[in-house]
Amino acid sequence: MTVSAQHFRMAVILIGSFLQSIICLAQEQKAPSYPLITHTPYFSIWSSTDRLNGSVTKHWTGADHSLIGIIKVDDAYYRFLGKETNEYLTVLPTADETAYQAAYTLSNPGTGWYEPGFNDTDWKTGGAPFSDDKQKAKTYWNTGDIWVRRIFTLNNDVSFDDLFLKINHDDNIDIYLNGKLIYHKEGWVNNYTFLDLREQLKANLKAGRNVLAFHVRNTAGGRFLDAGIVRKMEPTASKIIKEAEQRDAEVKAMETKYHFSCGKVDLELTFTSPLLIKDLALLSTPISYISYKVKSNDGDKHQVSVLLSASSDIAANLPSQQITAKATATAGVKLLQAGTVEQPVLMKKGDDLRIDWGYFYVGASKDYSRQYISADEKNGIQQFLQGRYESPAERTGKRLSLNTVVSFGQVGNEPAEKFMLLGYDEVYAVQYFGKNLRPWWNKNGNRSFNTLMNTAAANHDAVMKKVRQFQDTIHVDALHAGGAAYARLCGLAYRQSIAAHALVESPQKELLFLSKENFSNGCIATVDLTYPSAPLFLAYNPELEKGMMNGIFYYSESGKWTKPFAAHDLGTYPLANGQVYGEDMPVEEAGNMVILAAAIAKVEGGAGYAKKHWPTLTTWAKYLDKEGFDPANQLCTDDFAGHLARNVNLSAKAIMALRSYAFLAGMLGHQADAQYYLGRSQSMMRDWIKLADAGDHYSLTFENKNTWSQKYNLVWDKVLDFNLFPESVFKKEISYYLSKQQPYGLPLDSRKTYTKSDWIIWTAVMASDNAGFEKFILPLEKYVLETRSRVPLSDWHETTNGEQTGFQARSVVGGYFMKVLNDKLNK
């Protein structure tokens, strides 16, 4: 008897789901941070604690994007989602609240300048903030250092308890209060931060005249200074509302699910972002579902309703921005909409920024929902406690709350299920060489977001079915390729990788899938993000991989970029107007683009995409032929470890790129080029082995036997089935790597003990069998389970203690799917 491929696959899915259920029963699934709403670099909300009600939900940058969920069971209340945001009472205002002036100088004032009795009459007087950004600055400052003295008076009735310093500074800073140093920091914060300096402030403040003195040293990038003092207030709602008991949590590719006990009722809560990678219409629809399934746990019936209170901060870069919120509706859905009064469309760029244009929406069915806008979170919760849901149809203010109440009526043993929708209309998503582009779902500008919300509500059941079917496919593919631990890593990486992009259509009618270099430098369409994230998109939708590359090809082919290698980026997100990175990565980026063109051809079984860009690929291949084998002192994707000349792994990339070009040339019938570049890659390979040989391993740099590094770029020799390097090279390296592993993974190279998790998985794919592969995966799973860095998955971490070194929420974790890609192509 024969079994069809479809039946076999269904059997594998069932077995995989069964194994996953056993795993979840044995141990609650954990993540460094839990994805809740994930669509774009701007519409992105996470929970940073294992208990969903243990912390304020946040944007991936760490800024509060508060969602609070409370369930009413008869006359009892339980908070299951989020936590009340910290409230601060102003004691000494910052400039975003009230204008003030301070004395300053741009010349070194000598000793004692921070003392209360210092004579500053020769200093200038200027309004805060002090900055080199002319749109923000009240006092323009563009030199290296600034010294500022802010004199203020406190009344006798001011309490000095629970005081925090509210500050935004860029760069390094020393802060003095009445002559005493109370704070020092190397680095910057780039937004308003509340520093817990309770002891220092209480010890040095006094009734009457006080002096806050600041010395800011600019070393790179922008300049900014504004500071004040606030009192932290204890939230009051937490004294009335009990905490729901969380029983478990589970993160899948597109869903994060929690189970709670809420007194006499059980609640299943699911956050779903339908990022179906093969369905561009759904992938580009920036609407998530929050589903509630409730049932009695004591055999009796209970009256149940649920509140979701969503902060208007989700539509603001800073909490100080004025927001207008209003109620609206569609045929079947009630809606609340919020956006800034200012609406500075595509007026800001950078890394640690949130969107402050467009509109945030919360929706629910007219059949079972009530909505109201409150002046703040506290009032929204109080109205729910009192059963008072009235509000004006439109409201303007700061930190408003959009409140939606869903009524379940009497709930018994049979589960009752209802859902809400959260959406964001960016209006315009990115600027591309001077032209503002709408998001893909509205690329022609003729669709209404209200209608989109209504359609999403009407299609809920069908969308959820598609999500769960494809989610199972993702899980089973990863489970089959690399085991249970690997499957969990892929499930955690999937949403994060996709949601670090904007999907738009170019003026040339090409698909653009533009990455944001999160928590790094904020660049858009960075080639050395396109390269490591590629396996996810090559495995499931190569059109998106092309969408990452199209802009780089256009940049060169339009004549805007004239160098004989690929650009590093197209700008700073969301402005893609040309490279902004201060230094080129010639071998790195040219190699990346050529290899990826070959990978697309391998996946598609044809080189049509390469043919379209053949002259450009040829230019890059010629550059690599000349400069790639023994690279000069230049940057590569591991630039945080410093420049290197004679980088063996970078040389491996050049060799793989030339072999890729030979592969493409052969597919396109350019036999002379195919033969030449195959020969060049073969001769380079032989020289590489000689110059990199360090006995029991291969070195970090040529002819430097006391070094080593992960040669992750060689993975393409296996994935693309080139068989260029002898198997002995891989066996030697893998064996050596295993001797260098730390508790939380394999270090990147011999210079430091930190690592890049995406590269570890690429390296692991070079192992000869799954047992060898898993030896690299288990320490990574340990990192995910045990790291104290509670941020969206960081791809750059310390292997000795599992803590984040840098980076978070980046697209490169799509590289975790390299084993899946390898199996799809070769098994």
Short mmCIF file of N, CA and C in Angstrom, two decimals, residues 285 287 328-333 335 361 421 425 441 446-459:
data_model
loop_
_atom_site.label_atom_id
_atom_site.label_comp_id
_atom_site.label_asym_id
_atom_site.label_seq_id
_atom_site.Cartn_x
_atom_site.Cartn_y
_atom_site.Cartn_z
N THR A 285 -1.72 43.41 5.88
CA THR A 285 -2.85 44.00 6.62
C THR A 285 -2.45 44.20 8.07
N ILE A 287 -3.46 44.42 11.05
CA ILE A 287 -4.55 44.20 12.01
C ILE A 287 -4.31 42.88 12.73
N THR A 328 -15.88 55.92 16.02
CA THR A 328 -16.42 55.79 14.68
C THR A 328 -16.96 54.36 14.54
N ALA A 329 -17.36 53.97 13.37
CA ALA A 329 -17.94 52.63 13.21
C ALA A 329 -17.99 52.26 11.75
N THR A 330 -18.17 50.96 11.50
CA THR A 330 -18.44 50.44 10.17
C THR A 330 -19.76 49.68 10.25
N ALA A 331 -20.09 48.96 9.20
CA ALA A 331 -21.36 48.24 9.18
C ALA A 331 -21.48 47.27 10.35
N GLY A 332 -20.38 46.60 10.71
CA GLY A 332 -20.49 45.58 11.74
C GLY A 332 -19.60 45.78 12.95
N VAL A 333 -18.75 46.82 12.92
CA VAL A 333 -17.73 46.96 13.95
C VAL A 333 -17.74 48.36 14.54
N LEU A 335 -15.55 51.21 16.40
CA LEU A 335 -14.14 51.54 16.31
C LEU A 335 -13.81 52.76 17.17
N TYR A 361 -6.21 51.98 15.82
CA TYR A 361 -7.62 51.61 15.91
C TYR A 361 -7.81 50.43 16.86
N LEU A 421 -10.16 43.63 17.66
CA LEU A 421 -9.17 43.88 16.62
C LEU A 421 -8.35 45.12 16.99
N ASP A 425 -3.17 52.33 10.84
CA ASP A 425 -3.13 52.89 9.50
C ASP A 425 -1.99 53.90 9.43
N TRP A 441 -1.12 47.28 1.44
CA TRP A 441 -2.55 47.00 1.45
C TRP A 441 -3.33 48.14 0.80
N ASN A 446 -6.75 53.89 -2.62
CA ASN A 446 -8.20 53.92 -2.81
C ASN A 446 -8.97 53.07 -1.80
N ARG A 447 -8.30 52.68 -0.69
CA ARG A 447 -8.96 51.83 0.30
C ARG A 447 -9.07 52.56 1.64
N SER A 448 -10.11 52.24 2.38
CA SER A 448 -10.38 52.85 3.67
C SER A 448 -9.99 51.89 4.78
N PHE A 449 -9.35 52.42 5.82
CA PHE A 449 -8.95 51.56 6.93
C PHE A 449 -10.17 51.08 7.71
N ASN A 450 -11.19 51.91 7.80
CA ASN A 450 -12.43 51.46 8.45
C ASN A 450 -12.98 50.21 7.76
N THR A 451 -12.99 50.26 6.44
CA THR A 451 -13.48 49.10 5.69
C THR A 451 -12.57 47.89 5.90
N LEU A 452 -11.26 48.13 5.96
CA LEU A 452 -10.31 47.05 6.20
C LEU A 452 -10.58 46.39 7.56
N MET A 453 -10.87 47.19 8.58
CA MET A 453 -11.18 46.64 9.90
C MET A 453 -12.46 45.81 9.83
N ASN A 454 -13.44 46.31 9.12
CA ASN A 454 -14.70 45.59 8.99
C ASN A 454 -14.50 44.24 8.28
N THR A 455 -13.68 44.26 7.21
CA THR A 455 -13.38 43.03 6.48
C THR A 455 -12.63 42.04 7.36
N ALA A 456 -11.68 42.54 8.14
CA ALA A 456 -10.91 41.67 9.04
C ALA A 456 -11.82 41.01 10.06
N ALA A 457 -12.81 41.75 10.55
CA ALA A 457 -13.76 41.17 11.50
C ALA A 457 -14.62 40.10 10.83
N ALA A 458 -15.10 40.41 9.64
CA ALA A 458 -15.98 39.47 8.94
C ALA A 458 -15.23 38.19 8.55
N ASN A 459 -13.93 38.32 8.28
CA ASN A 459 -13.13 37.17 7.83
C ASN A 459 -12.40 36.46 8.96
#
